[in-house]
XYZ file of C-alpha atoms in Angstrom:
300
model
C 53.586 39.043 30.899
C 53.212 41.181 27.698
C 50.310 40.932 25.442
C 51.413 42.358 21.930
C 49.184 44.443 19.696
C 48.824 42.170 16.873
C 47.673 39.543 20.350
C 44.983 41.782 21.167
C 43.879 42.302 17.238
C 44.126 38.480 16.277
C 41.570 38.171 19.782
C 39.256 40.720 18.742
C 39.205 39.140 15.596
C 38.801 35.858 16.448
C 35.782 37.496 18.603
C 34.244 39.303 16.336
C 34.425 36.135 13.875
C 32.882 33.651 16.382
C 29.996 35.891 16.704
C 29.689 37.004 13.257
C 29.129 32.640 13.432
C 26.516 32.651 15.971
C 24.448 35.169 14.188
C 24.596 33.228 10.411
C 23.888 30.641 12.239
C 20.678 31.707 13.839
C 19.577 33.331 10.832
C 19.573 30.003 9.549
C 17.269 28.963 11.979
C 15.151 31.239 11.456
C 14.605 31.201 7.958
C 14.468 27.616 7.664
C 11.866 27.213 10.818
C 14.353 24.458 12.314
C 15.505 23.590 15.486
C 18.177 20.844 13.964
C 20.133 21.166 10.670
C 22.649 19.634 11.184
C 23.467 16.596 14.402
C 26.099 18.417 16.328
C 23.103 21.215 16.704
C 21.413 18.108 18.684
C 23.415 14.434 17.887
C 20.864 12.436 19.980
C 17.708 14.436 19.139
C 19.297 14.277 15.287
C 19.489 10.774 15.596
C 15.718 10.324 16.553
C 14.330 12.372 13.918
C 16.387 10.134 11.642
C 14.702 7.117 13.382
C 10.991 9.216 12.765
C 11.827 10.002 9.275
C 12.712 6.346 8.096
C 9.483 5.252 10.919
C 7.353 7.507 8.696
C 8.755 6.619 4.989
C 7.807 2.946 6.224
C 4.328 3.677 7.226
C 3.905 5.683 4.244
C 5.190 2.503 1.553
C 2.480 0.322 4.159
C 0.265 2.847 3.051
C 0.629 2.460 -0.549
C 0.877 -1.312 -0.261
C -2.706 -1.210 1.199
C -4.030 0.892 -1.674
C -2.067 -1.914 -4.032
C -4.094 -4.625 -1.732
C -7.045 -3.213 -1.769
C -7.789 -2.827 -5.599
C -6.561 -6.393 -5.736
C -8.981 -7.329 -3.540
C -11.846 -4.952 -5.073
C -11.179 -6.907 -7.907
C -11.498 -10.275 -6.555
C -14.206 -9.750 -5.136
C -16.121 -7.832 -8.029
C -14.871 -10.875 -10.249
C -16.590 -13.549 -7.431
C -19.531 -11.750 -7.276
C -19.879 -12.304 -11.140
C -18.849 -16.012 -10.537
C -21.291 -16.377 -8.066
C -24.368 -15.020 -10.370
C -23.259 -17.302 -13.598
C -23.604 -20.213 -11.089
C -27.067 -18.722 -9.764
C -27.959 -18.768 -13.287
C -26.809 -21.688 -14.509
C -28.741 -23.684 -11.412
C -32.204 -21.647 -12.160
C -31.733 -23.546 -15.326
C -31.286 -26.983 -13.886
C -34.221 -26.487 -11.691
C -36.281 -25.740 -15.233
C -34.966 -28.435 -16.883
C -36.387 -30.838 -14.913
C -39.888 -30.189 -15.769
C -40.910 -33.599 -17.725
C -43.097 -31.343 -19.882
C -40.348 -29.453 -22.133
C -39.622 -31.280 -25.642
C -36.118 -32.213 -26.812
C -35.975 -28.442 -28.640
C -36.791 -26.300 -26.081
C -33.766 -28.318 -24.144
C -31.686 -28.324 -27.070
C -32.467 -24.164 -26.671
C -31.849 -24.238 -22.779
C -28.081 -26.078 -23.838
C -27.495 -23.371 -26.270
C -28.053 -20.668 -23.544
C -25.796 -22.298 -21.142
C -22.708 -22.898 -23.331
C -23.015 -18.942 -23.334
C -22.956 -18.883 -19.047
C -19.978 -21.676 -19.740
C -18.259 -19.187 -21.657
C -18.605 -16.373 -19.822
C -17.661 -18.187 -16.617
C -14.460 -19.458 -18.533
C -13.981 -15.483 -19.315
C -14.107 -14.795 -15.621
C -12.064 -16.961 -14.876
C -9.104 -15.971 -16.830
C -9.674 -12.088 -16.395
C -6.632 -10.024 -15.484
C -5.811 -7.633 -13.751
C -4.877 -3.621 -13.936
C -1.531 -4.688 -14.433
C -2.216 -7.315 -17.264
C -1.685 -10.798 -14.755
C -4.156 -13.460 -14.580
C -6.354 -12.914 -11.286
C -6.157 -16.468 -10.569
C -3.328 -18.266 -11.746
C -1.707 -17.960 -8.192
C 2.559 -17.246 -8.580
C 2.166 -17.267 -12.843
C 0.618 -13.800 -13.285
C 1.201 -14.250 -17.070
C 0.093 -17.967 -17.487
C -3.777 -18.011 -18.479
C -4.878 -20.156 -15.667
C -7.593 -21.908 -18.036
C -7.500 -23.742 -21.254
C -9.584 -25.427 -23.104
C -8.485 -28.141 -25.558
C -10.961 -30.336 -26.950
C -14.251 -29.729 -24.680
C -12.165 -29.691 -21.366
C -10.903 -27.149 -19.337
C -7.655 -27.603 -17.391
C -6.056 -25.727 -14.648
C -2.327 -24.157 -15.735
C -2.062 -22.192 -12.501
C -0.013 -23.079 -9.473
C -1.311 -22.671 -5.812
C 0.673 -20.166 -5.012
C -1.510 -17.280 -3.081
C 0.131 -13.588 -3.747
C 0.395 -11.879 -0.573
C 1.300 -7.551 0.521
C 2.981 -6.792 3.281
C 0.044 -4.278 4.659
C 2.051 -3.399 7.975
C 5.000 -4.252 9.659
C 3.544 -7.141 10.763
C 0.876 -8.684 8.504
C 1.114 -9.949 5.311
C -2.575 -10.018 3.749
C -3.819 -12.476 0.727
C -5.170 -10.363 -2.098
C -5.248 -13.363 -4.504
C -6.834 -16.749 -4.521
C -5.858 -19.946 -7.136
C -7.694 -20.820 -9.965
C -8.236 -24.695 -8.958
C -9.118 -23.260 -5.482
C -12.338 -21.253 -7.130
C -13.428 -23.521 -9.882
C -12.447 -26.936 -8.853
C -13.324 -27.574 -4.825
C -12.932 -30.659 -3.793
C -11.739 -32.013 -7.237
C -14.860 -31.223 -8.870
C -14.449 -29.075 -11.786
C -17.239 -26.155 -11.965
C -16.957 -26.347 -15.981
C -16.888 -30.421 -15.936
C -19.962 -30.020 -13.981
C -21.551 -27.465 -16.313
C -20.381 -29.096 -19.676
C -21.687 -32.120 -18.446
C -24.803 -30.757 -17.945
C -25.370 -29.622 -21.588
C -24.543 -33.105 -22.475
C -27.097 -34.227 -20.910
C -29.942 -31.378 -22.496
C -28.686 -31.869 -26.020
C -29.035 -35.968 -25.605
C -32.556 -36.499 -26.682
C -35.389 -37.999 -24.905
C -34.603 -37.341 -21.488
C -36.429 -39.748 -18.865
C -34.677 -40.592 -16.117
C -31.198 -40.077 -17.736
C -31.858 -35.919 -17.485
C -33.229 -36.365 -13.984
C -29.837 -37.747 -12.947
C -28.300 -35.147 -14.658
C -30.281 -32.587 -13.304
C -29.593 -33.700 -9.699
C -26.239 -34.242 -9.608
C -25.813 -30.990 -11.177
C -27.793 -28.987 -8.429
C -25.586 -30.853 -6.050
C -22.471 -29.602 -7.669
C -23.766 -26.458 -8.398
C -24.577 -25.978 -4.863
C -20.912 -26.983 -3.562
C -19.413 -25.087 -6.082
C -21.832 -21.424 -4.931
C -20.357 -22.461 -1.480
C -17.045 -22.274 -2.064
C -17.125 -19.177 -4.050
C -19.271 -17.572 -1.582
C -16.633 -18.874 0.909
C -13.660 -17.007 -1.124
C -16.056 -13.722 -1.727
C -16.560 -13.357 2.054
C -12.561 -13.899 2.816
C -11.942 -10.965 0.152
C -14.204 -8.738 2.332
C -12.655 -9.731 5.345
C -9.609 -8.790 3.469
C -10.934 -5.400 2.779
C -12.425 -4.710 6.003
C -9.120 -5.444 7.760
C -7.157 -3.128 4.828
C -10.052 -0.105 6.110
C -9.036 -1.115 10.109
C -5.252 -0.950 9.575
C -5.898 2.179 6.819
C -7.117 4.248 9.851
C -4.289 2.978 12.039
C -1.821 3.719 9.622
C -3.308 7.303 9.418
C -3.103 7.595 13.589
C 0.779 6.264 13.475
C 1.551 8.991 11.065
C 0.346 12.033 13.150
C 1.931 10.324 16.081
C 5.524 10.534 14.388
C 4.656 13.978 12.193
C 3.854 15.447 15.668
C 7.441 13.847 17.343
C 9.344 15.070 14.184
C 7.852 18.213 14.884
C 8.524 18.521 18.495
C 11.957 17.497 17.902
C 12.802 19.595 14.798
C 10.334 22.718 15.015
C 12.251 25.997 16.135
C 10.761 27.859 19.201
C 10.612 30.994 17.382
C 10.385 33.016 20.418
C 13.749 31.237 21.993
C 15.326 32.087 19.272
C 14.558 35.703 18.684
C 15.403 36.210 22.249
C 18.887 34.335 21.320
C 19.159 36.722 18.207
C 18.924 39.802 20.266
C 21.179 38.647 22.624
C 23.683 37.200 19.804
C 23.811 40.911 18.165
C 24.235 42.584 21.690
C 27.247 40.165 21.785
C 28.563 40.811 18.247
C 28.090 44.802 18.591
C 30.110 44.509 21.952
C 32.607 42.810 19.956
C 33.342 45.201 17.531
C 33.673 48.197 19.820
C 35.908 46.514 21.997
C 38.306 45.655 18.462
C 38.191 49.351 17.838
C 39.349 50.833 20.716
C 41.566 47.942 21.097
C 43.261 48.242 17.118
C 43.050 52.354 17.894
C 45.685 52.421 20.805
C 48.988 53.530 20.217
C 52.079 55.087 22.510
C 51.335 58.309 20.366
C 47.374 57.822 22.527
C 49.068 57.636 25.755
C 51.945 60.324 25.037
């Protein structure tokens, strides 16, 4: 069998191309730090980076979720804690009034001060949030939850309880309903408080005002509960946000450090491969020389 000249030239070539390959190739590598840039350099170690990468986009939304959740909660609870000191305030002042002694002005004065703690509690309990939505109007961020019309304050909320997904498997409350807060049990915080200056501004007192007074401290003190009640459930909210926070934080080493293992060049390996990929490419090229520089006229 003959081997033509322009067989051996197209060979050499061919050769000299392939390694001319190899060597872009690893330069690539090199420069770039990476073991895989494309899957055929790897197709099932490609395909579980890809797998990492999404893995580690997911945990980093969770992440931002939890920062979402946890200034929603921060808010609730700031917003309870104010709640809870109007209330505080507001039953100080039913314990007063019940002193016999005090004249029909100086309850008349302790009514004025109290439509201001009504007012201020019907304040907090329409405040928004960062984002402009009612705190607690449950599903109806942009319904006020509370109106008054006419000396009474209804509820315009629904009991729907806004929830972020805070890892791949829990989705954590960061809101509670108006009607949940203000009206436990079916007993409406302002009824109870409005009813209460009723009773100071009506003059004379007697055992009218001592009813009053009691069944005020009795609603007072159901109503303190229940917020109370929702205040710690916020912190339990932000304690298990600070728990899954330091998870998240552990799961994203764990798949930065597999990415890495899987996509990180051995630097080493692959000078070695250099040095051995240009011994191949120089061999290459003399070989094509003497190859393209015989002739008959050489061997004549």
């Amino acid at each position: 069998m003959r081997v033509s000249t322009s067989t051996l030239y197209d060979q050499g070539v061919r050769s000299m191309l392939q390694q001319q390959e190899g060597m872009f190739k690893l330069q690539q590598h090199l420069s770039t730090g990476k073991r895989i840039m494309t899957p055929s350099d790897d197709p099932i170690g490609a395909a579980r980076a890809h797998e990492l990468s999404q893995s580690l986009s997911l945990n980093e939304q969770y992440k931002d979720n939890r920062h979402r959740a946890m200034d929603s909660l921060q808010q609730v609870d700031s917003t309870l804690g104010s709640i809870s000191n109007v209330i505080q305030n507001v039953r100080t002042m039913a314990v007063a009034a019940g002193n016999p002694a005090f004249s029909d002005n100086e309850r008349q004065m302790m009514a004025t001060e109290l439509r201001g703690h009504f007012e201020h509690l019907l304040g907090l309990a329409n405040t928004k949030d960062e984002q402009g939505n009612y705190l607690f109007s449950g599903f109806q961020g942009g319904t006020q939850p509370f109106e008054q019309v006419n000396g009474s304050v209804t509820y315009q909320g629904d009991q729907g309880q806004r929830l972020i997904q805070v890892s791949g498997s829990r989705l954590l409350p960061v809101s509670e309903t108006g009607d949940a807060i203000f009206e436990p049990g079916g007993q409406s915080l302002f009824d109870t408080v409005n009813n209460f200056i009723t009773a100071l501004e009506t003059p004379g007192g007697g055992a009218v005002l001592s009813s009053a007074v009691s069944t005020a401290l009795q609603d007072l003190d159901v109503a303190l509960d229940n917020v109370l009640t929702k205040r710690a459930a916020a912190g339990s909210g932000l304690q298990e946000i600070d728990a899954l926070q330091q998870i998240g934080e552990d799961t994203a080493i764990q798949y930065q450090q597999s990415l890495s293992r899987l996509q990180d060049l051995d630097f080493a390996q692959a000078i070695s491969d250099m040095t051995r990929q240009q011994a191949l490419l120089e061999a290459s090229q003399k070989t094509f020389n003497r190859v393209s520089g015989l002739s008959l006229f050489n061997i004549i």
